[in-house]
Amino acid sequence: MTATKTLLIAFGVTLALLAVGLVAPKWLLFLVTMAASHGLAILGVVVLSRGGGATFGQGLFFAIGAYVAALVSLRLGINDAILRALLGALAGAVVAGLVAPLLARYRGIFFAMLTLALSMVAYGILSKWTALGGTDGFNLPRPTLLGMQLATEHADYVLYALTVVFSMIASLCIAVYFRSSSGLISLAVRSNDLRVEYLGASSRASLAIDFTLAGALGGLGGALTGLALGHVDPQFAYWTTSGEFVFAAILAGYQSVAAVFVASLVLEVVRSFSNLYFPTTWQLALGIFLLVVVLFRPAGIGSFWIRQRRAPQSSVPDETAPAVEVKPVSHQGAAT
């Protein structure tokens, strides 16, 4: 798919979602807003897993983005929703960039456990720090947009539209990154990081870049979630939040950016309706759904619309094929 076609599809989908939001009920607006904002954090997990990094600590950046978006309003008087979301993304990227050189030295379960440890340290600090509300967290004032106060009846749609636009822009940026030389190196690191080093690229630098991008996406998703909820609490950094992001990332696979948001929407729909009708067994429904996907679509739901490229036929002759006997040409009887 060409870049122009991708851009046109993204623009069309964005306009369609914005138009549908005008007539959608408030509960659906909120559900899609949560799915899109969480999808940004899940996209960060996909970026990192695509480059060979396994993380159980995406909730760390999710919480950082949410708390920064809240604190700049309460402490600095910055109440614009766009600016607060961007500051949340910047905070996530900065924190991820600071710890990335350390974490990039590790792989596999060691990398995952270190990210989980950092997330739980943040959870402990946020829970004990009474200035940040402790375990209860605190409420956020209603944001403004470009200096305009949001009316009560329009606030839900404005936050929905803002989240959709941010999600689409972030998705396009990540799609461009996946096709860039750095993104292709990241994919090669996932397959064989030692060979990447032999070719002159740095697998540690590639993993650090992916981790920083994951931090930015997690911070942006957390900031938008906090704005939509109007409340932040330490649960954003808890390991169960990171686990849900990993769950949806496995469900989506890493072949398609769009699949990430589809998986996030599936997670939100199943959780919402299962909590309503089966409040004690909704995790079981999610687990069964994930098992079915892993068994029959191990590449994730994105493989439903991503056609696998066939490997080019090898030019090396098949040694098992019967040999063709070549007879010399006789020159007897040839015309002189």
CSV table of C-alpha atoms in Angstrom, one decimal:
chain,number,residue,atom,x,y,z
A,1,MET,CA,0.0,0.0,0.0
A,2,THR,CA,1.4,3.4,-1.0
A,3,ALA,CA,1.9,6.2,1.4
A,4,THR,CA,-0.7,8.4,-0.4
A,5,LYS,CA,-3.3,5.6,-0.2
A,6,THR,CA,-2.6,5.0,3.5
A,7,LEU,CA,-2.9,8.7,4.2
A,8,LEU,CA,-6.2,9.0,2.3
A,9,ILE,CA,-7.6,5.9,4.2
A,10,ALA,CA,-6.6,7.4,7.5
A,11,PHE,CA,-8.2,10.7,6.7
A,12,GLY,CA,-11.4,9.0,5.6
A,13,VAL,CA,-11.6,6.9,8.7
A,14,THR,CA,-11.0,9.9,10.9
A,15,LEU,CA,-13.8,11.9,9.2
A,16,ALA,CA,-16.1,8.9,9.5
A,17,LEU,CA,-15.4,8.4,13.2
A,18,LEU,CA,-15.9,12.1,13.8
A,19,ALA,CA,-19.2,12.1,11.9
A,20,VAL,CA,-20.5,9.0,13.7
A,21,GLY,CA,-19.6,10.6,17.1
A,22,LEU,CA,-22.1,13.4,16.4
A,23,VAL,CA,-25.0,11.0,16.6
A,24,ALA,CA,-23.6,8.3,18.9
A,25,PRO,CA,-24.9,8.1,22.5
A,26,LYS,CA,-22.6,9.2,25.3
A,27,TRP,CA,-21.9,5.8,26.6
A,28,LEU,CA,-20.5,4.8,23.2
A,29,LEU,CA,-18.5,7.9,22.9
A,30,PHE,CA,-16.9,7.2,26.3
A,31,LEU,CA,-16.2,3.5,25.4
A,32,VAL,CA,-14.5,4.4,22.1
A,33,THR,CA,-12.6,7.2,23.8
A,34,MET,CA,-11.2,4.7,26.3
A,35,ALA,CA,-10.5,2.2,23.5
A,36,ALA,CA,-8.5,4.7,21.5
A,37,SER,CA,-6.6,6.2,24.4
A,38,HIS,CA,-5.7,2.7,25.7
A,39,GLY,CA,-4.9,1.7,22.1
A,40,LEU,CA,-2.1,4.3,22.1
A,41,ALA,CA,-0.5,2.6,25.1
A,42,ILE,CA,-1.0,-0.8,23.5
A,43,LEU,CA,0.6,0.5,20.3
A,44,GLY,CA,3.7,1.3,22.4
A,45,VAL,CA,3.8,-2.4,23.6
A,46,VAL,CA,3.5,-3.5,19.9
A,47,VAL,CA,6.4,-1.2,18.9
A,48,LEU,CA,8.6,-2.6,21.6
A,49,SER,CA,7.6,-6.3,21.0
A,50,ARG,CA,8.2,-5.8,17.2
A,51,GLY,CA,11.8,-4.9,18.1
A,52,GLY,CA,12.3,-7.9,20.4
A,53,GLY,CA,11.5,-6.2,23.7
A,54,ALA,CA,8.9,-7.7,26.1
A,55,THR,CA,7.5,-5.3,28.6
A,56,PHE,CA,5.2,-5.7,31.6
A,57,GLY,CA,5.7,-2.1,32.7
A,58,GLN,CA,3.8,0.0,30.1
A,59,GLY,CA,1.6,1.2,33.0
A,60,LEU,CA,4.5,3.2,34.2
A,61,PHE,CA,4.4,5.6,31.3
A,62,PHE,CA,0.6,5.5,31.2
A,63,ALA,CA,0.5,6.8,34.8
A,64,ILE,CA,3.3,9.3,34.1
A,65,GLY,CA,1.3,10.8,31.2
A,66,ALA,CA,-1.9,10.9,33.3
A,67,TYR,CA,-0.3,12.5,36.4
A,68,VAL,CA,1.6,15.1,34.4
A,69,ALA,CA,-1.5,16.1,32.4
A,70,ALA,CA,-3.2,16.5,35.8
A,71,LEU,CA,-0.4,18.3,37.7
A,72,VAL,CA,0.3,20.9,35.0
A,73,SER,CA,-3.3,22.0,35.3
A,74,LEU,CA,-3.4,22.0,39.1
A,75,ARG,CA,0.1,23.5,39.7
A,76,LEU,CA,0.9,25.5,36.6
A,77,GLY,CA,-2.6,26.5,35.4
A,78,ILE,CA,-2.2,24.9,32.0
A,79,ASN,CA,-5.7,23.7,31.2
A,80,ASP,CA,-5.6,23.3,27.4
A,81,ALA,CA,-6.4,19.7,26.5
A,82,ILE,CA,-4.1,19.5,23.5
A,83,LEU,CA,-1.1,21.0,25.5
A,84,ARG,CA,-1.7,18.7,28.4
A,85,ALA,CA,-1.9,15.6,26.2
A,86,LEU,CA,1.4,16.6,24.5
A,87,LEU,CA,3.1,17.3,27.8
A,88,GLY,CA,2.0,13.8,29.0
A,89,ALA,CA,3.5,12.3,25.9
A,90,LEU,CA,6.7,14.3,26.4
A,91,ALA,CA,7.0,13.2,30.0
A,92,GLY,CA,6.6,9.6,29.1
A,93,ALA,CA,9.3,9.9,26.3
A,94,VAL,CA,11.7,11.7,28.7
A,95,VAL,CA,11.4,9.1,31.4
A,96,ALA,CA,11.7,6.2,28.9
A,97,GLY,CA,14.7,7.9,27.3
A,98,LEU,CA,16.5,8.1,30.7
A,99,VAL,CA,16.1,4.5,31.6
A,100,ALA,CA,16.4,3.1,28.0
A,101,PRO,CA,20.2,2.8,28.0
A,102,LEU,CA,20.1,0.7,31.1
A,103,LEU,CA,17.3,-1.6,30.0
A,104,ALA,CA,18.6,-2.0,26.4
A,105,ARG,CA,21.5,-4.1,27.8
A,106,TYR,CA,19.0,-6.9,28.6
A,107,ARG,CA,16.7,-9.2,26.7
A,108,GLY,CA,13.8,-11.5,27.2
A,109,ILE,CA,12.5,-12.1,30.7
A,110,PHE,CA,15.2,-9.9,32.3
A,111,PHE,CA,14.0,-6.9,30.3
A,112,ALA,CA,10.4,-7.7,31.1
A,113,MET,CA,11.0,-8.0,34.8
A,114,LEU,CA,12.9,-4.8,35.0
A,115,THR,CA,10.1,-2.9,33.3
A,116,LEU,CA,7.6,-4.5,35.7
A,117,ALA,CA,9.8,-3.5,38.7
A,118,LEU,CA,10.0,0.1,37.6
A,119,SER,CA,6.2,0.2,37.2
A,120,MET,CA,5.6,-1.2,40.6
A,121,VAL,CA,8.1,1.3,42.1
A,122,ALA,CA,6.1,4.1,40.6
A,123,TYR,CA,2.9,2.5,41.9
A,124,GLY,CA,4.3,2.4,45.4
A,125,ILE,CA,5.4,6.0,45.3
A,126,LEU,CA,2.1,7.3,43.9
A,127,SER,CA,0.2,5.2,46.6
A,128,LYS,CA,2.2,6.6,49.5
A,129,TRP,CA,2.6,10.2,48.4
A,130,THR,CA,-0.2,12.1,50.0
A,131,ALA,CA,0.5,15.2,48.0
A,132,LEU,CA,-0.6,13.3,44.9
A,133,GLY,CA,-3.8,11.9,46.5
A,134,GLY,CA,-2.4,8.6,47.8
A,135,THR,CA,-4.3,5.5,46.9
A,136,ASP,CA,-7.4,7.5,46.0
A,137,GLY,CA,-5.8,9.8,43.5
A,138,PHE,CA,-7.5,13.1,42.7
A,139,ASN,CA,-9.9,14.7,40.3
A,140,LEU,CA,-9.0,16.9,37.4
A,141,PRO,CA,-10.7,20.1,36.4
A,142,ARG,CA,-12.5,20.2,33.1
A,143,PRO,CA,-10.0,21.0,30.3
A,144,THR,CA,-10.3,23.8,27.8
A,145,LEU,CA,-9.7,23.6,24.1
A,146,LEU,CA,-7.7,26.4,22.4
A,147,GLY,CA,-8.7,28.8,25.1
A,148,MET,CA,-12.5,28.0,25.0
A,149,GLN,CA,-14.4,26.5,27.9
A,150,LEU,CA,-16.1,23.2,27.1
A,151,ALA,CA,-19.8,23.1,27.7
A,152,THR,CA,-21.1,20.1,29.6
A,153,GLU,CA,-23.2,18.8,26.8
A,154,HIS,CA,-20.3,19.0,24.3
A,155,ALA,CA,-17.3,18.0,26.5
A,156,ASP,CA,-17.7,14.2,25.8
A,157,TYR,CA,-17.7,14.7,22.1
A,158,VAL,CA,-14.7,17.1,22.1
A,159,LEU,CA,-12.6,14.7,24.1
A,160,TYR,CA,-13.7,11.9,21.9
A,161,ALA,CA,-12.7,13.8,18.8
A,162,LEU,CA,-9.4,14.9,20.3
A,163,THR,CA,-8.6,11.3,21.2
A,164,VAL,CA,-9.5,10.0,17.7
A,165,VAL,CA,-7.3,12.7,16.0
A,166,PHE,CA,-4.4,12.0,18.3
A,167,SER,CA,-4.7,8.3,17.8
A,168,MET,CA,-4.8,8.7,14.0
A,169,ILE,CA,-1.7,11.0,13.9
A,170,ALA,CA,0.2,8.7,16.2
A,171,SER,CA,-0.7,5.6,14.1
A,172,LEU,CA,0.5,7.3,10.9
A,173,CYS,CA,3.8,8.3,12.6
A,174,ILE,CA,4.3,4.7,13.8
A,175,ALA,CA,3.4,3.3,10.3
A,176,VAL,CA,6.1,5.6,8.8
A,177,TYR,CA,8.6,4.5,11.4
A,178,PHE,CA,7.9,0.8,10.7
A,179,ARG,CA,8.8,1.4,7.0
A,180,SER,CA,11.9,3.5,7.7
A,181,SER,CA,15.4,2.2,8.0
A,182,SER,CA,15.3,2.4,11.8
A,183,GLY,CA,12.0,0.4,11.9
A,184,LEU,CA,13.4,-2.3,9.6
A,185,ILE,CA,16.5,-2.5,11.7
A,186,SER,CA,14.3,-2.9,14.7
A,187,LEU,CA,12.5,-5.8,13.0
A,188,ALA,CA,15.8,-7.4,12.2
A,189,VAL,CA,16.9,-7.1,15.8
A,190,ARG,CA,13.9,-9.2,16.8
A,191,SER,CA,15.0,-11.9,14.4
A,192,ASN,CA,18.7,-11.9,15.1
A,193,ASP,CA,20.3,-9.1,17.1
A,194,LEU,CA,23.8,-10.6,16.7
A,195,ARG,CA,23.7,-10.5,13.0
A,196,VAL,CA,22.5,-6.9,13.1
A,197,GLU,CA,25.6,-6.1,15.2
A,198,TYR,CA,27.8,-7.8,12.6
A,199,LEU,CA,26.2,-5.6,9.9
A,200,GLY,CA,27.3,-2.5,11.7
A,201,ALA,CA,24.0,-1.4,13.4
A,202,SER,CA,23.5,-1.2,17.1
A,203,SER,CA,20.8,-3.5,18.6
A,204,ARG,CA,20.9,-1.6,21.9
A,205,ALA,CA,20.3,1.7,20.2
A,206,SER,CA,17.4,0.2,18.2
A,207,LEU,CA,15.8,-1.2,21.4
A,208,ALA,CA,16.3,2.2,23.2
A,209,ILE,CA,14.5,4.0,20.4
A,210,ASP,CA,11.6,1.6,20.5
A,211,PHE,CA,11.4,1.9,24.3
A,212,THR,CA,11.4,5.7,24.0
A,213,LEU,CA,8.6,5.6,21.4
A,214,ALA,CA,6.7,3.2,23.7
A,215,GLY,CA,7.1,5.7,26.6
A,216,ALA,CA,5.8,8.5,24.5
A,217,LEU,CA,2.7,6.5,23.3
A,218,GLY,CA,2.0,5.3,26.8
A,219,GLY,CA,2.3,8.9,28.2
A,220,LEU,CA,-0.1,10.2,25.5
A,221,GLY,CA,-2.6,7.4,26.1
A,222,GLY,CA,-2.5,8.0,29.9
A,223,ALA,CA,-3.0,11.8,29.5
A,224,LEU,CA,-6.0,11.3,27.2
A,225,THR,CA,-7.5,8.7,29.5
A,226,GLY,CA,-7.1,11.0,32.5
A,227,LEU,CA,-8.7,13.9,30.7
A,228,ALA,CA,-11.7,11.7,29.7
A,229,LEU,CA,-12.1,10.1,33.1
A,230,GLY,CA,-11.6,13.4,35.0
A,231,HIS,CA,-9.6,11.4,37.6
A,232,VAL,CA,-6.2,9.8,38.0
A,233,ASP,CA,-5.0,7.3,40.6
A,234,PRO,CA,-2.1,4.9,41.2
A,235,GLN,CA,-4.0,2.0,39.6
A,236,PHE,CA,-2.7,3.4,36.2
A,237,ALA,CA,0.7,2.1,37.1
A,238,TYR,CA,-0.3,-1.2,38.6
A,239,TRP,CA,0.8,-4.5,37.0
A,240,THR,CA,-2.8,-5.4,36.0
A,241,THR,CA,-3.0,-2.3,33.8
A,242,SER,CA,0.2,-3.3,32.1
A,243,GLY,CA,-1.1,-6.9,31.8
A,244,GLU,CA,-4.2,-5.7,29.9
A,245,PHE,CA,-2.0,-3.8,27.5
A,246,VAL,CA,0.1,-6.9,26.9
A,247,PHE,CA,-3.1,-9.0,26.5
A,248,ALA,CA,-4.4,-6.6,23.8
A,249,ALA,CA,-1.0,-6.5,22.1
A,250,ILE,CA,-0.9,-10.3,21.8
A,251,LEU,CA,-4.5,-10.2,20.5
A,252,ALA,CA,-3.6,-7.6,17.8
A,253,GLY,CA,-0.2,-8.9,16.7
A,254,TYR,CA,2.5,-6.6,15.3
A,255,GLN,CA,1.7,-6.7,11.6
A,256,SER,CA,-1.0,-4.0,11.5
A,257,VAL,CA,-1.3,-0.7,13.4
A,258,ALA,CA,-5.1,-0.7,12.8
A,259,ALA,CA,-5.4,-4.1,14.5
A,260,VAL,CA,-4.1,-2.6,17.8
A,261,PHE,CA,-7.1,-0.3,18.1
A,262,VAL,CA,-9.5,-3.1,17.0
A,263,ALA,CA,-8.1,-5.3,19.8
A,264,SER,CA,-8.4,-2.4,22.2
A,265,LEU,CA,-12.0,-1.9,21.2
A,266,VAL,CA,-12.7,-5.6,21.6
A,267,LEU,CA,-11.2,-5.5,25.1
A,268,GLU,CA,-13.3,-2.6,26.1
A,269,VAL,CA,-16.5,-4.0,24.7
A,270,VAL,CA,-16.0,-7.4,26.3
A,271,ARG,CA,-15.1,-5.9,29.6
A,272,SER,CA,-18.0,-3.4,29.7
A,273,PHE,CA,-20.7,-5.9,28.8
A,274,SER,CA,-19.2,-8.8,30.8
A,275,ASN,CA,-19.1,-6.6,33.8
A,276,LEU,CA,-22.7,-5.8,33.3
A,277,TYR,CA,-24.0,-9.3,32.7
A,278,PHE,CA,-21.2,-11.6,34.1
A,279,PRO,CA,-19.4,-9.4,36.7
A,280,THR,CA,-17.4,-12.3,38.2
A,281,THR,CA,-16.4,-14.2,35.0
A,282,TRP,CA,-15.5,-11.5,32.4
A,283,GLN,CA,-11.8,-12.4,32.7
A,284,LEU,CA,-12.7,-15.9,31.7
A,285,ALA,CA,-14.4,-14.7,28.6
A,286,LEU,CA,-11.4,-12.7,27.6
A,287,GLY,CA,-9.1,-15.6,28.3
A,288,ILE,CA,-11.1,-18.0,26.1
A,289,PHE,CA,-11.1,-15.4,23.3
A,290,LEU,CA,-7.4,-15.0,23.5
A,291,LEU,CA,-6.8,-18.7,23.5
A,292,VAL,CA,-8.9,-19.0,20.3
A,293,VAL,CA,-7.0,-16.3,18.6
A,294,VAL,CA,-3.6,-17.7,19.6
A,295,LEU,CA,-4.6,-21.2,18.4
A,296,PHE,CA,-6.1,-20.2,15.1
A,297,ARG,CA,-4.5,-16.9,14.4
A,298,PRO,CA,-1.1,-16.9,16.2
A,299,ALA,CA,0.0,-13.7,14.3
A,300,GLY,CA,-2.9,-11.8,15.8
A,301,ILE,CA,-6.2,-10.4,14.4
A,302,GLY,CA,-4.2,-8.1,12.1
A,303,SER,CA,-3.3,-11.2,10.0
A,304,PHE,CA,-7.0,-11.3,8.9
A,305,TRP,CA,-6.4,-8.4,6.5
A,306,ILE,CA,-2.6,-8.5,6.0
A,307,ARG,CA,-1.7,-10.9,3.2
A,308,GLN,CA,1.5,-12.8,3.8
A,309,ARG,CA,4.1,-12.3,1.2
A,310,ARG,CA,5.3,-15.5,-0.4
A,311,ALA,CA,9.0,-16.2,-0.2
A,312,PRO,CA,10.7,-15.8,-3.6
A,313,GLN,CA,11.6,-19.1,-5.2
A,314,SER,CA,15.2,-20.0,-4.7
A,315,SER,CA,17.5,-19.9,-7.7
A,316,VAL,CA,19.6,-22.8,-6.3
A,317,PRO,CA,18.8,-26.0,-8.3
A,318,ASP,CA,17.1,-28.8,-6.5
A,319,GLU,CA,19.6,-31.5,-5.8
A,320,THR,CA,16.9,-34.1,-5.6
A,321,ALA,CA,15.6,-33.5,-9.2
A,322,PRO,CA,16.7,-36.0,-11.8
A,323,ALA,CA,19.7,-35.1,-13.8
A,324,VAL,CA,19.2,-34.2,-17.4
A,325,GLU,CA,21.7,-36.0,-19.6
A,326,VAL,CA,23.4,-33.7,-22.2
A,327,LYS,CA,24.7,-35.5,-25.2
A,328,PRO,CA,27.4,-34.1,-27.3
A,329,VAL,CA,26.4,-33.0,-30.8
A,330,SER,CA,27.9,-35.1,-33.5
A,331,HIS,CA,29.6,-33.3,-36.4
A,332,GLN,CA,29.5,-36.4,-38.7
A,333,GLY,CA,27.5,-35.7,-41.8
A,334,ALA,CA,27.4,-32.0,-41.3
A,335,ALA,CA,27.5,-29.9,-44.4
A,336,THR,CA,30.8,-28.4,-45.2
